PDB file of C-alpha atoms in Angstrom:
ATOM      1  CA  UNK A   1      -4.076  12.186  15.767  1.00 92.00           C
ATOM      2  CA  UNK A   2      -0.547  13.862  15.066  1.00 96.00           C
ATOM      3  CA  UNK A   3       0.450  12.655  11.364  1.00 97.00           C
ATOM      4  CA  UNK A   4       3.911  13.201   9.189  1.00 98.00           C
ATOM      5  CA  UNK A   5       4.307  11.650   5.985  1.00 98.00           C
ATOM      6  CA  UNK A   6       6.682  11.109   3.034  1.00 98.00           C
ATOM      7  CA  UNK A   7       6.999  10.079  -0.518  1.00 98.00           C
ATOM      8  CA  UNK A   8       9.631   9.569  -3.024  1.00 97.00           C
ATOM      9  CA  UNK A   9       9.465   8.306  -6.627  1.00 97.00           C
ATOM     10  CA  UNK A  10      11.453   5.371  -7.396  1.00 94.00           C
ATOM     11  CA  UNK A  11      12.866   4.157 -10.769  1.00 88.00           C
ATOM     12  CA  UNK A  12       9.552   4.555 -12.592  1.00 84.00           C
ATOM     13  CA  UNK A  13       8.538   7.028 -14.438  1.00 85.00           C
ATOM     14  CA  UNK A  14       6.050   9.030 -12.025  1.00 92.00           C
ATOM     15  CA  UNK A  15       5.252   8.069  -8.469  1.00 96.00           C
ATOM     16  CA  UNK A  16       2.228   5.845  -8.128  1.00 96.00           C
ATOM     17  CA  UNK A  17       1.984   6.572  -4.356  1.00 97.00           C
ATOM     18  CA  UNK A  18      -0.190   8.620  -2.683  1.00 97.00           C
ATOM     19  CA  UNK A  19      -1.412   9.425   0.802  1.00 98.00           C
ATOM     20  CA  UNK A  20      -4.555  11.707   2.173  1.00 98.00           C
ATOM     21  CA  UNK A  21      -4.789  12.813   5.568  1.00 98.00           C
ATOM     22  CA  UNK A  22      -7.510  14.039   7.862  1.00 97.00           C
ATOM     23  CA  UNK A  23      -7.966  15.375  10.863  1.00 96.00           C
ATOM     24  CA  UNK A  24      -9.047  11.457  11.954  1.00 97.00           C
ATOM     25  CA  UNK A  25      -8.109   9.523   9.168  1.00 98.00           C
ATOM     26  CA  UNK A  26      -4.845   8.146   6.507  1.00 98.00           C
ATOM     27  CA  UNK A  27      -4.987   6.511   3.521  1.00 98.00           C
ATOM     28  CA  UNK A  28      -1.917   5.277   1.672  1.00 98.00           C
ATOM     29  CA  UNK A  29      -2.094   3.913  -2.012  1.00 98.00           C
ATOM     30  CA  UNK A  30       0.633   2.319  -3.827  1.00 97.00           C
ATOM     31  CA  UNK A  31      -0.878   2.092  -7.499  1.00 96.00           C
ATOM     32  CA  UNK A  32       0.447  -1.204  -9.402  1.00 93.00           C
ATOM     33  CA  UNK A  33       3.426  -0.505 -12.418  1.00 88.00           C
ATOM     34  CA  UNK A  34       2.199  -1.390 -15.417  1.00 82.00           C
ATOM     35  CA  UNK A  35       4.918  -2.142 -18.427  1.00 84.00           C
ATOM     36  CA  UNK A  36       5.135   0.120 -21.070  1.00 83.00           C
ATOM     37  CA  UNK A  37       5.349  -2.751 -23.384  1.00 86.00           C
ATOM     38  CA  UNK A  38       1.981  -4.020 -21.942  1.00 88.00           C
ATOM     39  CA  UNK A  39      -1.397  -2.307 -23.266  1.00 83.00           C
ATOM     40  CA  UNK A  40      -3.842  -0.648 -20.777  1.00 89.00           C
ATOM     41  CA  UNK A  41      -7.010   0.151 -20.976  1.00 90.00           C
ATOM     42  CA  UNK A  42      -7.275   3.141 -19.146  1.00 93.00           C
ATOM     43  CA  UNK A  43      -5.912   6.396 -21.065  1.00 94.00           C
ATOM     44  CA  UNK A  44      -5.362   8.345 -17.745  1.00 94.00           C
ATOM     45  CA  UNK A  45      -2.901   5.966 -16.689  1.00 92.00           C
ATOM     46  CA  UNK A  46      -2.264   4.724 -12.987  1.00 94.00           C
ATOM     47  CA  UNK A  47      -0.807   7.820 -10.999  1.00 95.00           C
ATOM     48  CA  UNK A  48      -4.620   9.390 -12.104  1.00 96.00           C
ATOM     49  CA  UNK A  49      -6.161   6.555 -10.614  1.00 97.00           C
ATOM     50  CA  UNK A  50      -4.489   6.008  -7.404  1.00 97.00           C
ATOM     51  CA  UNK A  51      -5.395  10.484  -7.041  1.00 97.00           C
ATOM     52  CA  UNK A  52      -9.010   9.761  -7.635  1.00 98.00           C
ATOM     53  CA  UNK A  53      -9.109   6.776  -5.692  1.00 98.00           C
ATOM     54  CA  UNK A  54      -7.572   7.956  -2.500  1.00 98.00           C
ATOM     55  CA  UNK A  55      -9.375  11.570  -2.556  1.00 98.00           C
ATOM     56  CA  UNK A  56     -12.525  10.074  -2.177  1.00 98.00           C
ATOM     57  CA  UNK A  57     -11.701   7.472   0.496  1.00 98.00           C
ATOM     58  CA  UNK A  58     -10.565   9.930   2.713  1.00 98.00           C
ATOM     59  CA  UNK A  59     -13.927  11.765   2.495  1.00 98.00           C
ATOM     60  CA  UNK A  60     -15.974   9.017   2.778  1.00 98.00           C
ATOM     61  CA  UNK A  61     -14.361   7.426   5.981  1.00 98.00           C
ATOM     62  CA  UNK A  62     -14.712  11.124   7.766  1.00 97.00           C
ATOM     63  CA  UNK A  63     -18.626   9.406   8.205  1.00 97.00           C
ATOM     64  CA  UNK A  64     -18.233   7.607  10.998  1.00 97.00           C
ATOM     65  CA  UNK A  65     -21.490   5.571   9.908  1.00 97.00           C
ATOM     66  CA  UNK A  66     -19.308   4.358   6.815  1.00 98.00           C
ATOM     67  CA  UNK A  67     -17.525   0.999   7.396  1.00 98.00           C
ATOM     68  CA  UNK A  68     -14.358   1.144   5.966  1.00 98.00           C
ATOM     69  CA  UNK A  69     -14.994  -1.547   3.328  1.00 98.00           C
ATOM     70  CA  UNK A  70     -18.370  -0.217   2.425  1.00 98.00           C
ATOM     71  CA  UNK A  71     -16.010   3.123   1.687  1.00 98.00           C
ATOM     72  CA  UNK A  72     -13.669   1.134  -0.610  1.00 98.00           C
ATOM     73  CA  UNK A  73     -16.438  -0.238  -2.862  1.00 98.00           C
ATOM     74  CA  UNK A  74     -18.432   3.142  -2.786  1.00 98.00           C
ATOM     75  CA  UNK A  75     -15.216   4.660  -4.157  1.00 98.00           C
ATOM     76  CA  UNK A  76     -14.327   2.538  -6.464  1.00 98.00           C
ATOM     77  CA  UNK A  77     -17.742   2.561  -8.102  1.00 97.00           C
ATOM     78  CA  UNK A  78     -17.061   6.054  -8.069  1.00 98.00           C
ATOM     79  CA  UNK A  79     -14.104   6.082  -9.708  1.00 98.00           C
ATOM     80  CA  UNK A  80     -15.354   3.904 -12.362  1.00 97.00           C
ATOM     81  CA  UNK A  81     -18.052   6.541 -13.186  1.00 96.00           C
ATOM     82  CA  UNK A  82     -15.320   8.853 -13.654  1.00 95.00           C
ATOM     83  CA  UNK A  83     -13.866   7.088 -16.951  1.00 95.00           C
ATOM     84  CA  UNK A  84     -15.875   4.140 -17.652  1.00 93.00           C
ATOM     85  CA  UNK A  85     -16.924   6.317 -20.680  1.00 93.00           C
ATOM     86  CA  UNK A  86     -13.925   7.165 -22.317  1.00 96.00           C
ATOM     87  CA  UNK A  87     -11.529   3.515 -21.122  1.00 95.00           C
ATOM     88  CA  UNK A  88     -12.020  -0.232 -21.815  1.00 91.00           C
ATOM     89  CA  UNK A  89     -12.765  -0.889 -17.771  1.00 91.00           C
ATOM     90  CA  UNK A  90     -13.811  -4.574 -18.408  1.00 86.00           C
ATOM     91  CA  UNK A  91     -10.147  -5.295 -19.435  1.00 82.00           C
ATOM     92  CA  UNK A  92      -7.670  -6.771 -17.323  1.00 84.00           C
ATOM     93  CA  UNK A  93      -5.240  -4.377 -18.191  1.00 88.00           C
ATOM     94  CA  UNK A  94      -6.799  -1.426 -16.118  1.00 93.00           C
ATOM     95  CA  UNK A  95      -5.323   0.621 -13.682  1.00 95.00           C
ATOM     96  CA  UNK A  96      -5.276  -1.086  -9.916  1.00 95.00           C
ATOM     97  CA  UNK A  97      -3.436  -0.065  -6.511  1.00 97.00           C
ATOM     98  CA  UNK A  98      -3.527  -1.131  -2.371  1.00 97.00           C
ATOM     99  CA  UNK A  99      -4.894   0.314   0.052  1.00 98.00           C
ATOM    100  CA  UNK A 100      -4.286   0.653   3.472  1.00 98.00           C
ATOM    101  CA  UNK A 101      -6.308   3.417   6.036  1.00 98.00           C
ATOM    102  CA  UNK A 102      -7.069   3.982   9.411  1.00 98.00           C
ATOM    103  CA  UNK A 103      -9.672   5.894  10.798  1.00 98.00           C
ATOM    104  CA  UNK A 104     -10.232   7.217  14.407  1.00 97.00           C
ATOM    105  CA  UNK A 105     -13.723   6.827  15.357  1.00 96.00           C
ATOM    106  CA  UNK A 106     -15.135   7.870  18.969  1.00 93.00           C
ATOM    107  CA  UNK A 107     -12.423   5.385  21.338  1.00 94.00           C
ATOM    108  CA  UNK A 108     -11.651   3.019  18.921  1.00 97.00           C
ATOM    109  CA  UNK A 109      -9.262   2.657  15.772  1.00 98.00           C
ATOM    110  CA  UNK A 110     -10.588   1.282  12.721  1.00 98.00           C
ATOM    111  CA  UNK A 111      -8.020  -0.163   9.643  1.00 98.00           C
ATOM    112  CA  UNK A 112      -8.244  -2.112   6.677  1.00 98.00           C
ATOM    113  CA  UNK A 113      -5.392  -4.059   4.170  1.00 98.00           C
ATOM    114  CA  UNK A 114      -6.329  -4.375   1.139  1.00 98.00           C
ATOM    115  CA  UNK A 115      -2.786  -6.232  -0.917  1.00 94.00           C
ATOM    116  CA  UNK A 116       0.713  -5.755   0.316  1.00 93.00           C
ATOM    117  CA  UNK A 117       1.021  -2.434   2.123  1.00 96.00           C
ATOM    118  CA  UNK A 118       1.798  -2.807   5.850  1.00 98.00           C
ATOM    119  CA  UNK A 119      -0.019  -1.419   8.462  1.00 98.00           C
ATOM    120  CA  UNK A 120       2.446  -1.201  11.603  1.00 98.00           C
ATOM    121  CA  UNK A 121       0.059  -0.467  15.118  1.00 98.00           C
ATOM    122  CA  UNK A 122       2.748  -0.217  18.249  1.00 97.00           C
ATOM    123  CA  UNK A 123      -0.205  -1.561  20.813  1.00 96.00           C
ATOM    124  CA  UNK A 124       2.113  -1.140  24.249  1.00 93.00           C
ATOM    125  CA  UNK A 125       2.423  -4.469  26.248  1.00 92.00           C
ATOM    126  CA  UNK A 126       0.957  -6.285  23.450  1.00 94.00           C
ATOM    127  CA  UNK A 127       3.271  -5.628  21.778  1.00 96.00           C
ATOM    128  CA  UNK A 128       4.160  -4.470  18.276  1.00 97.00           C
ATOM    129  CA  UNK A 129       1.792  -6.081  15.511  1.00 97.00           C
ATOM    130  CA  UNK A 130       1.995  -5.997  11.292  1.00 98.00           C
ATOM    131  CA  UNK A 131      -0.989  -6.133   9.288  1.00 98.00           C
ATOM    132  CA  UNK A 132      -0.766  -7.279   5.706  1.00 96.00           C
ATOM    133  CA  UNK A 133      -1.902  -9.213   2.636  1.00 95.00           C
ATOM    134  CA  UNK A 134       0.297 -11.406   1.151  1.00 92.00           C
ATOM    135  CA  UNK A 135      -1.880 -13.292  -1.640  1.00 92.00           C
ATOM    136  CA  UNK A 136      -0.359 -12.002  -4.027  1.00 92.00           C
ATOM    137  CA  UNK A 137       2.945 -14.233  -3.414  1.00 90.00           C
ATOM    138  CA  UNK A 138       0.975 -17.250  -3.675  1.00 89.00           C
ATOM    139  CA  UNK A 139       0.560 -16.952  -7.461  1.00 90.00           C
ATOM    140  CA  UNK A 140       2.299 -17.168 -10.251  1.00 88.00           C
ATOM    141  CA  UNK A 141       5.120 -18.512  -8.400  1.00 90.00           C
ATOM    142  CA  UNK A 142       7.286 -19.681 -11.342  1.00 93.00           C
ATOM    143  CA  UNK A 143       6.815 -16.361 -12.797  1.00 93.00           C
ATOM    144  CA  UNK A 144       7.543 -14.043  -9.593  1.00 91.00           C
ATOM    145  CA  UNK A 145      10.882 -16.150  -8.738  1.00 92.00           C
ATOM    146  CA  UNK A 146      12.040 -15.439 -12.635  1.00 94.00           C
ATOM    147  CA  UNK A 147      10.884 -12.009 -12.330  1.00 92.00           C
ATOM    148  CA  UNK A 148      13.447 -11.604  -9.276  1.00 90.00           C
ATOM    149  CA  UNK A 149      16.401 -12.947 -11.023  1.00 88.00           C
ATOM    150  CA  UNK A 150      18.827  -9.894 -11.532  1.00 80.00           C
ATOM    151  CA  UNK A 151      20.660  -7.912 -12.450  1.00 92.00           C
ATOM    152  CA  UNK A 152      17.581  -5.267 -12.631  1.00 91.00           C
ATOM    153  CA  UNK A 153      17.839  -2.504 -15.116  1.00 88.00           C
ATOM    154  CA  UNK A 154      18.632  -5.394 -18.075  1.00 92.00           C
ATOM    155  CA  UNK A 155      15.953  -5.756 -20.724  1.00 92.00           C
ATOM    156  CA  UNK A 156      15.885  -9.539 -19.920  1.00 94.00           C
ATOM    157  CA  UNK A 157      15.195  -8.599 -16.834  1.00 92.00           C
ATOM    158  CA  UNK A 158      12.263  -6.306 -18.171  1.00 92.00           C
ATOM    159  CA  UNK A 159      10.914  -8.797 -19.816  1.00 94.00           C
ATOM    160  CA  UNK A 160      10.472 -11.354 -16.923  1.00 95.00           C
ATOM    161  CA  UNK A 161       8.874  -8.349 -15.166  1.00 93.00           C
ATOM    162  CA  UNK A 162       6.677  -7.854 -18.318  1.00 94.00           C
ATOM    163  CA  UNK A 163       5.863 -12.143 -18.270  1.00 94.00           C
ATOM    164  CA  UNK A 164       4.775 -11.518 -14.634  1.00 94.00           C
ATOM    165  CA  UNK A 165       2.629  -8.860 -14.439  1.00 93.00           C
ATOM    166  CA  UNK A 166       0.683 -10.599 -17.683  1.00 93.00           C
ATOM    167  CA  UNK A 167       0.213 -13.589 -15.510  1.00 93.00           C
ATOM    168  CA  UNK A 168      -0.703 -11.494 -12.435  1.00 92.00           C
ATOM    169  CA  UNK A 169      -3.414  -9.289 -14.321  1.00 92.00           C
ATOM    170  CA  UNK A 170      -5.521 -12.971 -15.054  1.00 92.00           C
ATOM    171  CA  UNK A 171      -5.374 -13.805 -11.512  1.00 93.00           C
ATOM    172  CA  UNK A 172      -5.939 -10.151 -10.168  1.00 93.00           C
ATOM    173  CA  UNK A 173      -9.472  -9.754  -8.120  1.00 94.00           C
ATOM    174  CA  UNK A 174     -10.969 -13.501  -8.915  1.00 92.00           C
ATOM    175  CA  UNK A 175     -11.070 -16.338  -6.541  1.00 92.00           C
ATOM    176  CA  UNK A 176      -8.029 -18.142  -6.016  1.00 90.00           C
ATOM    177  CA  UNK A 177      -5.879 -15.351  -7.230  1.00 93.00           C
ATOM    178  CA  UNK A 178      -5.684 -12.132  -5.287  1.00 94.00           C
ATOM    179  CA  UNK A 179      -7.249  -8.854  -4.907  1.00 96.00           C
ATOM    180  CA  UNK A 180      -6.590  -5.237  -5.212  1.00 97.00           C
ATOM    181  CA  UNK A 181      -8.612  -1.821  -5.840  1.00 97.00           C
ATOM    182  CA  UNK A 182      -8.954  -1.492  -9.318  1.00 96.00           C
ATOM    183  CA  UNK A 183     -12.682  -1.710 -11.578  1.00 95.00           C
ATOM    184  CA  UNK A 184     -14.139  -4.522  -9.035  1.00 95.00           C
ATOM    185  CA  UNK A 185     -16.470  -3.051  -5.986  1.00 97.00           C
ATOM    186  CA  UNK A 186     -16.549  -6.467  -5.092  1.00 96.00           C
ATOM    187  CA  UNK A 187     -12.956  -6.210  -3.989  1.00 97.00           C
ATOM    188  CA  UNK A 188     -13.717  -4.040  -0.998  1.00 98.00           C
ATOM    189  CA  UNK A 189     -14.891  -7.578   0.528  1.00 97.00           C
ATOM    190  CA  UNK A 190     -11.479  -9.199   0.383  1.00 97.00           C
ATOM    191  CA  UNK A 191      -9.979  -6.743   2.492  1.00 98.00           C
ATOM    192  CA  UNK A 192      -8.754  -7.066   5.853  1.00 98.00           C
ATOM    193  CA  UNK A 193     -10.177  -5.269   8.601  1.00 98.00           C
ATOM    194  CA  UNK A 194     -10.180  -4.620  12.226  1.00 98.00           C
ATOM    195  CA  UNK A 195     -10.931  -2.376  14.716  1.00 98.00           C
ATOM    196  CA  UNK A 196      -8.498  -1.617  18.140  1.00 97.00           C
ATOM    197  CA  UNK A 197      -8.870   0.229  20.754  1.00 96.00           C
ATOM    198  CA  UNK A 198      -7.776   3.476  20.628  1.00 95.00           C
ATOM    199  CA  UNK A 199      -5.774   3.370  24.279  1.00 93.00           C
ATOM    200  CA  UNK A 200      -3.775   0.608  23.422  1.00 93.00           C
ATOM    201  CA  UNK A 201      -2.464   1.976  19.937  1.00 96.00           C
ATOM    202  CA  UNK A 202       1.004   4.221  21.266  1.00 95.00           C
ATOM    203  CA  UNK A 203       1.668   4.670  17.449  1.00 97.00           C
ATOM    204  CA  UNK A 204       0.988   3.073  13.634  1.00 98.00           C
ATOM    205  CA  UNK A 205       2.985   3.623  10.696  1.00 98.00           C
ATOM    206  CA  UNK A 206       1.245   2.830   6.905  1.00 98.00           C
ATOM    207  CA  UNK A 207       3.726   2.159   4.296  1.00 98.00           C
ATOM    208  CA  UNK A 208       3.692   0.952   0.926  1.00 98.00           C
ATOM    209  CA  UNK A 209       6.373  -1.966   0.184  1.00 95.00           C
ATOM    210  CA  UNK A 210       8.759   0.458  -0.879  1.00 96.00           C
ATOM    211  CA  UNK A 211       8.575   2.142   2.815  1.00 97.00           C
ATOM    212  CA  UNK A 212       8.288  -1.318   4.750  1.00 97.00           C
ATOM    213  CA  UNK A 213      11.021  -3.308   2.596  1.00 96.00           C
ATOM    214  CA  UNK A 214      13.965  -2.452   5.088  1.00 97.00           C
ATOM    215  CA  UNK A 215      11.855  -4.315   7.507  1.00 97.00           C
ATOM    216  CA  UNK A 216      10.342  -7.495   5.486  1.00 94.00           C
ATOM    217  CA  UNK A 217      12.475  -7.563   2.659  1.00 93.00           C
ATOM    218  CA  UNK A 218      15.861  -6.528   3.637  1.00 95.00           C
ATOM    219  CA  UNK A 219      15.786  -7.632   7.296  1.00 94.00           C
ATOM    220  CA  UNK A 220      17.866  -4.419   7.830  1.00 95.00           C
ATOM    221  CA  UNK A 221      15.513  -3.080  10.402  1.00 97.00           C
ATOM    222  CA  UNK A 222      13.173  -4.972  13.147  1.00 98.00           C
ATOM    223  CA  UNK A 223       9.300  -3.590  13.055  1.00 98.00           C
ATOM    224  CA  UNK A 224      10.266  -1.910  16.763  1.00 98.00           C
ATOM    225  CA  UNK A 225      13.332  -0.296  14.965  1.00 98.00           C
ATOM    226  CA  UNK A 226      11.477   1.232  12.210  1.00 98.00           C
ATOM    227  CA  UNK A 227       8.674   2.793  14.115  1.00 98.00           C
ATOM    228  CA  UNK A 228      11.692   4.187  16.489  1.00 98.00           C
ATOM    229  CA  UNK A 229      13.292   5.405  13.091  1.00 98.00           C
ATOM    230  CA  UNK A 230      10.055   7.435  12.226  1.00 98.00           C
ATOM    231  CA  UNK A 231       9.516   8.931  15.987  1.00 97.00           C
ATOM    232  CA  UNK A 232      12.742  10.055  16.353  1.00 98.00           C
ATOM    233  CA  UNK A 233      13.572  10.482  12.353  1.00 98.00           C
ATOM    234  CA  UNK A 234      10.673  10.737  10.449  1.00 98.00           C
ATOM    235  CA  UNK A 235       9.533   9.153   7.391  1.00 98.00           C
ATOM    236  CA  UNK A 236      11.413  11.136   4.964  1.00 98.00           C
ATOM    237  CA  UNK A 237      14.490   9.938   7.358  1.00 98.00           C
ATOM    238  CA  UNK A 238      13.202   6.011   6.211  1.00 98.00           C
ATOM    239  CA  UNK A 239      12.665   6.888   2.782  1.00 98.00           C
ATOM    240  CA  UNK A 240      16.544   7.902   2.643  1.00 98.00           C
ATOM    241  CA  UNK A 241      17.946   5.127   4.703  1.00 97.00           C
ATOM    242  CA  UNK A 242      15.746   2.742   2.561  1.00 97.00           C
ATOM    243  CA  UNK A 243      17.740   4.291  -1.048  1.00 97.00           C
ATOM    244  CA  UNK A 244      20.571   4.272   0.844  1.00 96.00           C
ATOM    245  CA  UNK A 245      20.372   0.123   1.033  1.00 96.00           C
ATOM    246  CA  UNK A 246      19.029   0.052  -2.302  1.00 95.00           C
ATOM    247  CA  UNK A 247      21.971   1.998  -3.938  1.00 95.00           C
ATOM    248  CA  UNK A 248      24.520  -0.429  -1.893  1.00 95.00           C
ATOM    249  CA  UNK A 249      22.793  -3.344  -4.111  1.00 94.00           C
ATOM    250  CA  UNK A 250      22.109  -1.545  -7.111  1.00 91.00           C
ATOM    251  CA  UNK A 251      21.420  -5.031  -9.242  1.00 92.00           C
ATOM    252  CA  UNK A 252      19.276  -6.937  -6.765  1.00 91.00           C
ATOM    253  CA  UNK A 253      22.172  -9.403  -6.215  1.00 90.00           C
ATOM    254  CA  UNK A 254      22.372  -9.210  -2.030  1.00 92.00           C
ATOM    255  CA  UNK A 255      18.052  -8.442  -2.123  1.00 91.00           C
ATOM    256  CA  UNK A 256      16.372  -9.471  -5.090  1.00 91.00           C
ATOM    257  CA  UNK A 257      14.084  -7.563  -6.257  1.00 91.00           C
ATOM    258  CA  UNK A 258      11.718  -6.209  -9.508  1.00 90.00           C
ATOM    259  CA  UNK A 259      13.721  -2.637  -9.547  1.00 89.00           C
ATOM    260  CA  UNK A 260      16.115  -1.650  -7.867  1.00 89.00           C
ATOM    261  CA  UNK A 261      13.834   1.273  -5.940  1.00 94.00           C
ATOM    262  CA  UNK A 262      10.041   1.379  -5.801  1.00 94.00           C
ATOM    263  CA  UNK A 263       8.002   4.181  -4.758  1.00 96.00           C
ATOM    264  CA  UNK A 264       8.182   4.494  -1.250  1.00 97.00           C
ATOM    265  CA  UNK A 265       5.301   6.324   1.013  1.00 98.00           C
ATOM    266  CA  UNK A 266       5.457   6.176   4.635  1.00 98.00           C
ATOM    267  CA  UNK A 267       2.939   7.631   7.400  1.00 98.00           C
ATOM    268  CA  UNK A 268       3.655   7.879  10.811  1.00 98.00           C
ATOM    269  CA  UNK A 269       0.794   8.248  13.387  1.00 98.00           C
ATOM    270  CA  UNK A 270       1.009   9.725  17.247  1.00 96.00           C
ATOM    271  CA  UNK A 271      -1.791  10.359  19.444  1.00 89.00           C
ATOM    272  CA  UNK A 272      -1.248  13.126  22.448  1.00 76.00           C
ATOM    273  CA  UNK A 273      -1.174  12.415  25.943  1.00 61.00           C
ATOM    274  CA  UNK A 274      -3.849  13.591  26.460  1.00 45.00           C
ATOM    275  CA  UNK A 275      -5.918  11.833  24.184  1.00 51.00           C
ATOM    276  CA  UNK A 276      -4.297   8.667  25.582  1.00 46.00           C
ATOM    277  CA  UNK A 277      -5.404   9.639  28.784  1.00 44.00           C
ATOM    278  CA  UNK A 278      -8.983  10.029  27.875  1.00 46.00           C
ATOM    279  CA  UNK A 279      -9.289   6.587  26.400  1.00 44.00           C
TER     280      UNK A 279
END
């Protein structure tokens, strides 16, 4: 497994992205903004989280015994011991991020989706395939389509953000809303998971929506494009043609959207030939 990875902040504050690697695993977070006008009940604050979070995934899915989703909830219960002592974790308004990870494991690639990161697997004749969670567009509907009315960067505009993510955090990891890593264990059993096998998969890429948006929300670049942009480019390469767009629709007018750049993290995945040639 051959890995190179980016990140860049976007218009926030602090980048609420982050990525582990292993010699046979990646895991890519992309923590949830929360408004500064919005309380939370965590004092260490979502870019603390998403650290703690992702550290301890990556060792736990190095045990090949470990199912992926039994990691998530172990470290997420985890996590929870880390602060339930000191923050109000039975709030809604509590730090929460996606997850996406693969992990090699003898001939055979495991993955899980858990929310809107993309998990791009190249799998030769078949074929390129996506793998993502979308719930969270089904909700709050009247609020999301207001939230993407520009121009971003206005305070009205902040506000409709603000009336959004309110709505979101009562729907967030109950049934009929939709789910994401945050306090809940429970969560781990929403994900989505599959296993490939390991000679079919040429190459993967795991981005956060920041990373996959000139793909599924611009329509700038096809899936096949992209994962040729980070073999031949790499992902800092997307990361730059992704402001690039961004900056050419600075308001959201052409590509609406809740800033005008979010944290972007992309990892791109190889395996030799001759680890092909062994599967």
């Amino acid at each position: 497994m051959q890995v190179s990875m980016a990140s860049a902040q976007g218009a926030g504050a602090a980048n609420e992205d982050s990525v582990h690697v292993s010699p046979t695993g990646v895991v890519v977070l992309d923590g949830l903004s929360a408004p500064q006008d919005l309380p939370m009940g965590c004092i260490h604050g979502t870019p603390w989280f998403v650290r703690q979070l992702g550290a301890r995934l990556i060792n736990l899915i190095g045990d090949n015994a470990v199912a992926l989703r039994e990691a998530l909830r172990t470290a997420i219960a985890e996590v929870n011991d880390l602060h339930r002592g000191t923050c109000a974790l039975d709030q809604d308004a509590v730090p929460a991020t996606t997850v996406v990870m693969v992990r090699e494991r003898d001939d055979v690639l495991d993955y899980l989706v858990l929310s809107d990161n993309v998990l791009v697997l190249d799998l030769g004749d078949e074929g390129v395939q996506t793998v993502t969670d979308k719930r969270v567009e089904e909700v709050a509907g009247e609020e999301m389509r207001a939230a993407l009315q520009g121009p971003t960067g206005t305070p009205e505009h902040a506000a409709r953000v603000s009336a959004l993510v309110t709505v979101q955090r009562q729907l967030r990891n109950r049934p009929g809303g939709y789910w994401v890593a945050s306090t809940n264990p429970a969560a781990a059993d929403e994900a989505i998971t599959g296993t490939v096998e390991l000679g079919q998969v040429r190459q993967a890429a795991l981005l956060t929506d920041g990373a996959s948006r000139l793909a599924d929300s611009f329509g700038a670049l096809s899936w096949v494009q992209l994962l040729d942009l980070l073999r031949t480019e790499g992902p800092a390469a997307l990361i730059a043609r992704t402001r690039a767009v961004e900056l050419a629709d600075p308001v959201g007018e052409r590509w609406p959207r809740f800033k005008q750049s979010d944290d972007a993290t992309a990892a791109y995945v190889r395996w030799s030939a001759r680890r092909m040639a062994r599967c």
